[in-house]
PDB file of C-alpha atoms in Angstrom:
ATOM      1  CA  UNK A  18      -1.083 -12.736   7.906  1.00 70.00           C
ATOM      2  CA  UNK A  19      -0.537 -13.740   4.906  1.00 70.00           C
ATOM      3  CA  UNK A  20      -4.520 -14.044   3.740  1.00 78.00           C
ATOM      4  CA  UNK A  21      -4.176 -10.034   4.103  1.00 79.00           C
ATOM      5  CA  UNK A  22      -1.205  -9.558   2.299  1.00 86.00           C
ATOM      6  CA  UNK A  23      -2.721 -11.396  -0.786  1.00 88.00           C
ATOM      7  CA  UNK A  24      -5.613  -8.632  -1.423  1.00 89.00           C
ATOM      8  CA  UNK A  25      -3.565  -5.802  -0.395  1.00 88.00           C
ATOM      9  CA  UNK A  26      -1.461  -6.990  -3.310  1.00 88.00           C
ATOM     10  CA  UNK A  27      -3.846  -7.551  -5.652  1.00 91.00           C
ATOM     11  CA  UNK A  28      -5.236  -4.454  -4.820  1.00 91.00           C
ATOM     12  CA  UNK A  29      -2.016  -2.890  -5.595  1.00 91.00           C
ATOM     13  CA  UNK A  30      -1.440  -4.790  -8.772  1.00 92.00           C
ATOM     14  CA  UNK A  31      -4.949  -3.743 -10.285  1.00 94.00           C
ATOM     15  CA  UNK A  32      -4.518   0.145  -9.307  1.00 92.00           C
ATOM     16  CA  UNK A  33      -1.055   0.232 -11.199  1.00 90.00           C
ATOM     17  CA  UNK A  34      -2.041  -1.625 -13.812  1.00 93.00           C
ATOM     18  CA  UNK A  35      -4.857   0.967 -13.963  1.00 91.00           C
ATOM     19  CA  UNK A  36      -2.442   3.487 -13.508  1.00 88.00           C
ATOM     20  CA  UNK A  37       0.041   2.598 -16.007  1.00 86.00           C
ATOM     21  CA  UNK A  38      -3.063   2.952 -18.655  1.00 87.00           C
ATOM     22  CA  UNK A  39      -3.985   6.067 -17.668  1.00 85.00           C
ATOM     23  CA  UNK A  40      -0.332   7.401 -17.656  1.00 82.00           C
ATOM     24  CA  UNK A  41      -0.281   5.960 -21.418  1.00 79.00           C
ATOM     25  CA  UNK A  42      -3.255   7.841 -22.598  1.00 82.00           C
ATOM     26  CA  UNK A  43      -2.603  10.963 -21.135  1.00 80.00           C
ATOM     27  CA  UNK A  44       1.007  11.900 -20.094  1.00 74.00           C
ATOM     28  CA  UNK A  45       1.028  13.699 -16.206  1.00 74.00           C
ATOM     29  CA  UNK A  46       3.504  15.139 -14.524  1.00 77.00           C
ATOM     30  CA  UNK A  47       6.022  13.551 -12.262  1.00 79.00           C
ATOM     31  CA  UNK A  48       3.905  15.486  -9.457  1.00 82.00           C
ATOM     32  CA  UNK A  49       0.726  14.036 -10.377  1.00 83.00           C
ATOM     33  CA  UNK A  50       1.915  10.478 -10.595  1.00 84.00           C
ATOM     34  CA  UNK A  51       3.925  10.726  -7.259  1.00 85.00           C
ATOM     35  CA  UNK A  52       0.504  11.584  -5.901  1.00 89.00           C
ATOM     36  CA  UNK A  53      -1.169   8.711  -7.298  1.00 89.00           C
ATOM     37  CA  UNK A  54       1.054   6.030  -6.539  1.00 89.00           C
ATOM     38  CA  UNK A  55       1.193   7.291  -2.575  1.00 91.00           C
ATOM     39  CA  UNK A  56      -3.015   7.010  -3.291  1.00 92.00           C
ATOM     40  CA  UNK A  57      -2.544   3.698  -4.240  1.00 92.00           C
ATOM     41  CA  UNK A  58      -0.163   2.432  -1.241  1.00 91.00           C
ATOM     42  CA  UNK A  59      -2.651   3.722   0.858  1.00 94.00           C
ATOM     43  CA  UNK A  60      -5.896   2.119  -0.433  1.00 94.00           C
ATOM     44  CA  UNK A  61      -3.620  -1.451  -0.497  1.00 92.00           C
ATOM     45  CA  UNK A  62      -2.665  -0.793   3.147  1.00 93.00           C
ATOM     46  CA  UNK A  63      -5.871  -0.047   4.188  1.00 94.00           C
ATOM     47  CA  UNK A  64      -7.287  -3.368   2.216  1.00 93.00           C
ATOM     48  CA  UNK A  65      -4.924  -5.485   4.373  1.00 91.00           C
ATOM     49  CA  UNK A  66      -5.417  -3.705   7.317  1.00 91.00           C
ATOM     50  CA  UNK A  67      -9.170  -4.647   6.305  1.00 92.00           C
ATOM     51  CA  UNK A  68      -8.925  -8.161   5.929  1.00 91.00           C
ATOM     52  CA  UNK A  69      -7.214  -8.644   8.781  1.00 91.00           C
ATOM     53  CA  UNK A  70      -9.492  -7.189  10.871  1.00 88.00           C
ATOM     54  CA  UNK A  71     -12.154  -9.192   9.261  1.00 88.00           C
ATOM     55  CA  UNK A  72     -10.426 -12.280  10.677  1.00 88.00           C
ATOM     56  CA  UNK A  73      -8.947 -11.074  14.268  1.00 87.00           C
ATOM     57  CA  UNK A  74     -12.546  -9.847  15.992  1.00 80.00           C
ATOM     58  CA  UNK A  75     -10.256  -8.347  18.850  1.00 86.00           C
ATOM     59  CA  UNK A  76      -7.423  -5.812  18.790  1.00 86.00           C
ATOM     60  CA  UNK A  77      -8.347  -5.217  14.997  1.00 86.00           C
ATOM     61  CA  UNK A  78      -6.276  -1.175  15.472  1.00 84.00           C
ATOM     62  CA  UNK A  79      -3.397  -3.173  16.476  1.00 89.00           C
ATOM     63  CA  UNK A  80      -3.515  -6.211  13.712  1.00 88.00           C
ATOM     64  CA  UNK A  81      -4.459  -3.684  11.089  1.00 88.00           C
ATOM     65  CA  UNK A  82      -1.116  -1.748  12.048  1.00 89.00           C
ATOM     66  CA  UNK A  83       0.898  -5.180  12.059  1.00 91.00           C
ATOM     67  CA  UNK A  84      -0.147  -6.157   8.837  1.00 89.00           C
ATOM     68  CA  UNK A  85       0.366  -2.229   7.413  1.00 88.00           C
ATOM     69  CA  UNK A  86       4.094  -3.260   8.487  1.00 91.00           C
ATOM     70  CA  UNK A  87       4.281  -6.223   7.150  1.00 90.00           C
ATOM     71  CA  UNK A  88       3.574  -4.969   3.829  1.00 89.00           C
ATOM     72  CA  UNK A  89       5.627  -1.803   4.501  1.00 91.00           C
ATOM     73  CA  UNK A  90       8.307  -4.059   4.666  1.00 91.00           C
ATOM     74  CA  UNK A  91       7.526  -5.941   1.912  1.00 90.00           C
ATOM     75  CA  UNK A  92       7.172  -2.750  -0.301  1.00 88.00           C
ATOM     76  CA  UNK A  93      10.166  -1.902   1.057  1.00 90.00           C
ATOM     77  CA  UNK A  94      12.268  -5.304  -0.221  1.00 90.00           C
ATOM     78  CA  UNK A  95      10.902  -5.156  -3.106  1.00 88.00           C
ATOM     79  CA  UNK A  96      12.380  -1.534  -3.806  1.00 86.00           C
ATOM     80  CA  UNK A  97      15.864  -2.552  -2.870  1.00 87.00           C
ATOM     81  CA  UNK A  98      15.453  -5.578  -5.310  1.00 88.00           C
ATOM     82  CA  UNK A  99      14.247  -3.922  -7.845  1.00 86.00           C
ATOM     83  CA  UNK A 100      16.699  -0.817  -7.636  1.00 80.00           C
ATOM     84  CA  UNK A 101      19.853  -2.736  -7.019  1.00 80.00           C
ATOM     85  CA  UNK A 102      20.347  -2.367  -3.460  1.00 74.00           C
ATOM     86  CA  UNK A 103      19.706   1.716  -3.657  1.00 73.00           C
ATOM     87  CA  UNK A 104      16.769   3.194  -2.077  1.00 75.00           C
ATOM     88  CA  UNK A 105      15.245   7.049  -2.748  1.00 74.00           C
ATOM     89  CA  UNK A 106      15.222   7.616   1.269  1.00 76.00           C
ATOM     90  CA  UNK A 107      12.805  10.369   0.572  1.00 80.00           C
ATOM     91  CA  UNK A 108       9.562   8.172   0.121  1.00 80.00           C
ATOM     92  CA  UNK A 109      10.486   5.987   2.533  1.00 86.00           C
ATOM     93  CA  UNK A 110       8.824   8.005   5.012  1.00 89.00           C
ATOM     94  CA  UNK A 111       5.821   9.379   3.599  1.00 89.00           C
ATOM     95  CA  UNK A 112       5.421   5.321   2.382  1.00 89.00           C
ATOM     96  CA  UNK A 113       5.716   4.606   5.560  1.00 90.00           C
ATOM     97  CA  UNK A 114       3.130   6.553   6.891  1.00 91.00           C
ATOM     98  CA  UNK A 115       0.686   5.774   4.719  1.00 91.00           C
ATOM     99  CA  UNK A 116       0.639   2.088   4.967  1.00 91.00           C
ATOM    100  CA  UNK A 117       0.766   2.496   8.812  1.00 91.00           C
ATOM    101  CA  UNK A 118      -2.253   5.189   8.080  1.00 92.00           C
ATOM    102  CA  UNK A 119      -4.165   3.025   5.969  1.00 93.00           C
ATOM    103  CA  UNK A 120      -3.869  -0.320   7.790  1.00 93.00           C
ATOM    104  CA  UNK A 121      -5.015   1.063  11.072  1.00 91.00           C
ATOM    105  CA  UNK A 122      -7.586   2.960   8.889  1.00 92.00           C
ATOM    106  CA  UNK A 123      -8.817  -0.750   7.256  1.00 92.00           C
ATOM    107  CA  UNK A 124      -8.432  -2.553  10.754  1.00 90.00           C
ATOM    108  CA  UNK A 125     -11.019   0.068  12.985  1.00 90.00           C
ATOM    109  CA  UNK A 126     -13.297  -0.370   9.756  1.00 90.00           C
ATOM    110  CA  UNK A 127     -13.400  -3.699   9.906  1.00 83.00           C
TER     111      UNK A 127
END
């Protein structure tokens, strides 16, 4: 599990990085960046959904959605780390979605 947490993260940590460039050249709105970022939780979801599909050859739906989860739920401790123990319940949902989304998504294409 945890070989398809690693490039989910990297994944993750590349596209922000990217991100946070872009922001700093060209100032969006709050929209546009909300939009992004859910962009970017899906494409690292649907890396580790991916890779572990890659290495289970059966079931790959099902361990692309456990590893979606598992990174859900990582996402989701380290937003109530970083934020002091308060969470915006309003993108825990659509978060939520999208990793499950993009994990299945990255385990059928494996």
């Amino acid at each position: 599990m945890a070989l398809s947490i690693l490039p989910a993260l990297i994944t993750a940590a590349v596209l922000l990085f990217l991100t946070a460039v872009w922001l700093d050249r060209f100032s969006q709105d709050e929209v546009m960046i909300k939009k992004v970022v859910y962009v970017i939780h899906f494409l690292a979801a649907f890396v580790c959904g991916f890779v572990m599909g890659r290495q289970k050859k059966e079931k790959k739906f099902l361990w692309g959605l456990l590893a979606g989860e598992t990174w859900f739920v990582l996402l989701l401790l380290a937003s109530l780390i970083f934020q002091g123990g308060t969470l915006d319940t309003g993108a825990v949902l659509p978060v939520l979605t999208l990793c499950t989304g993009g994990s299945m998504a990255g385990g059928m294409a494996a």
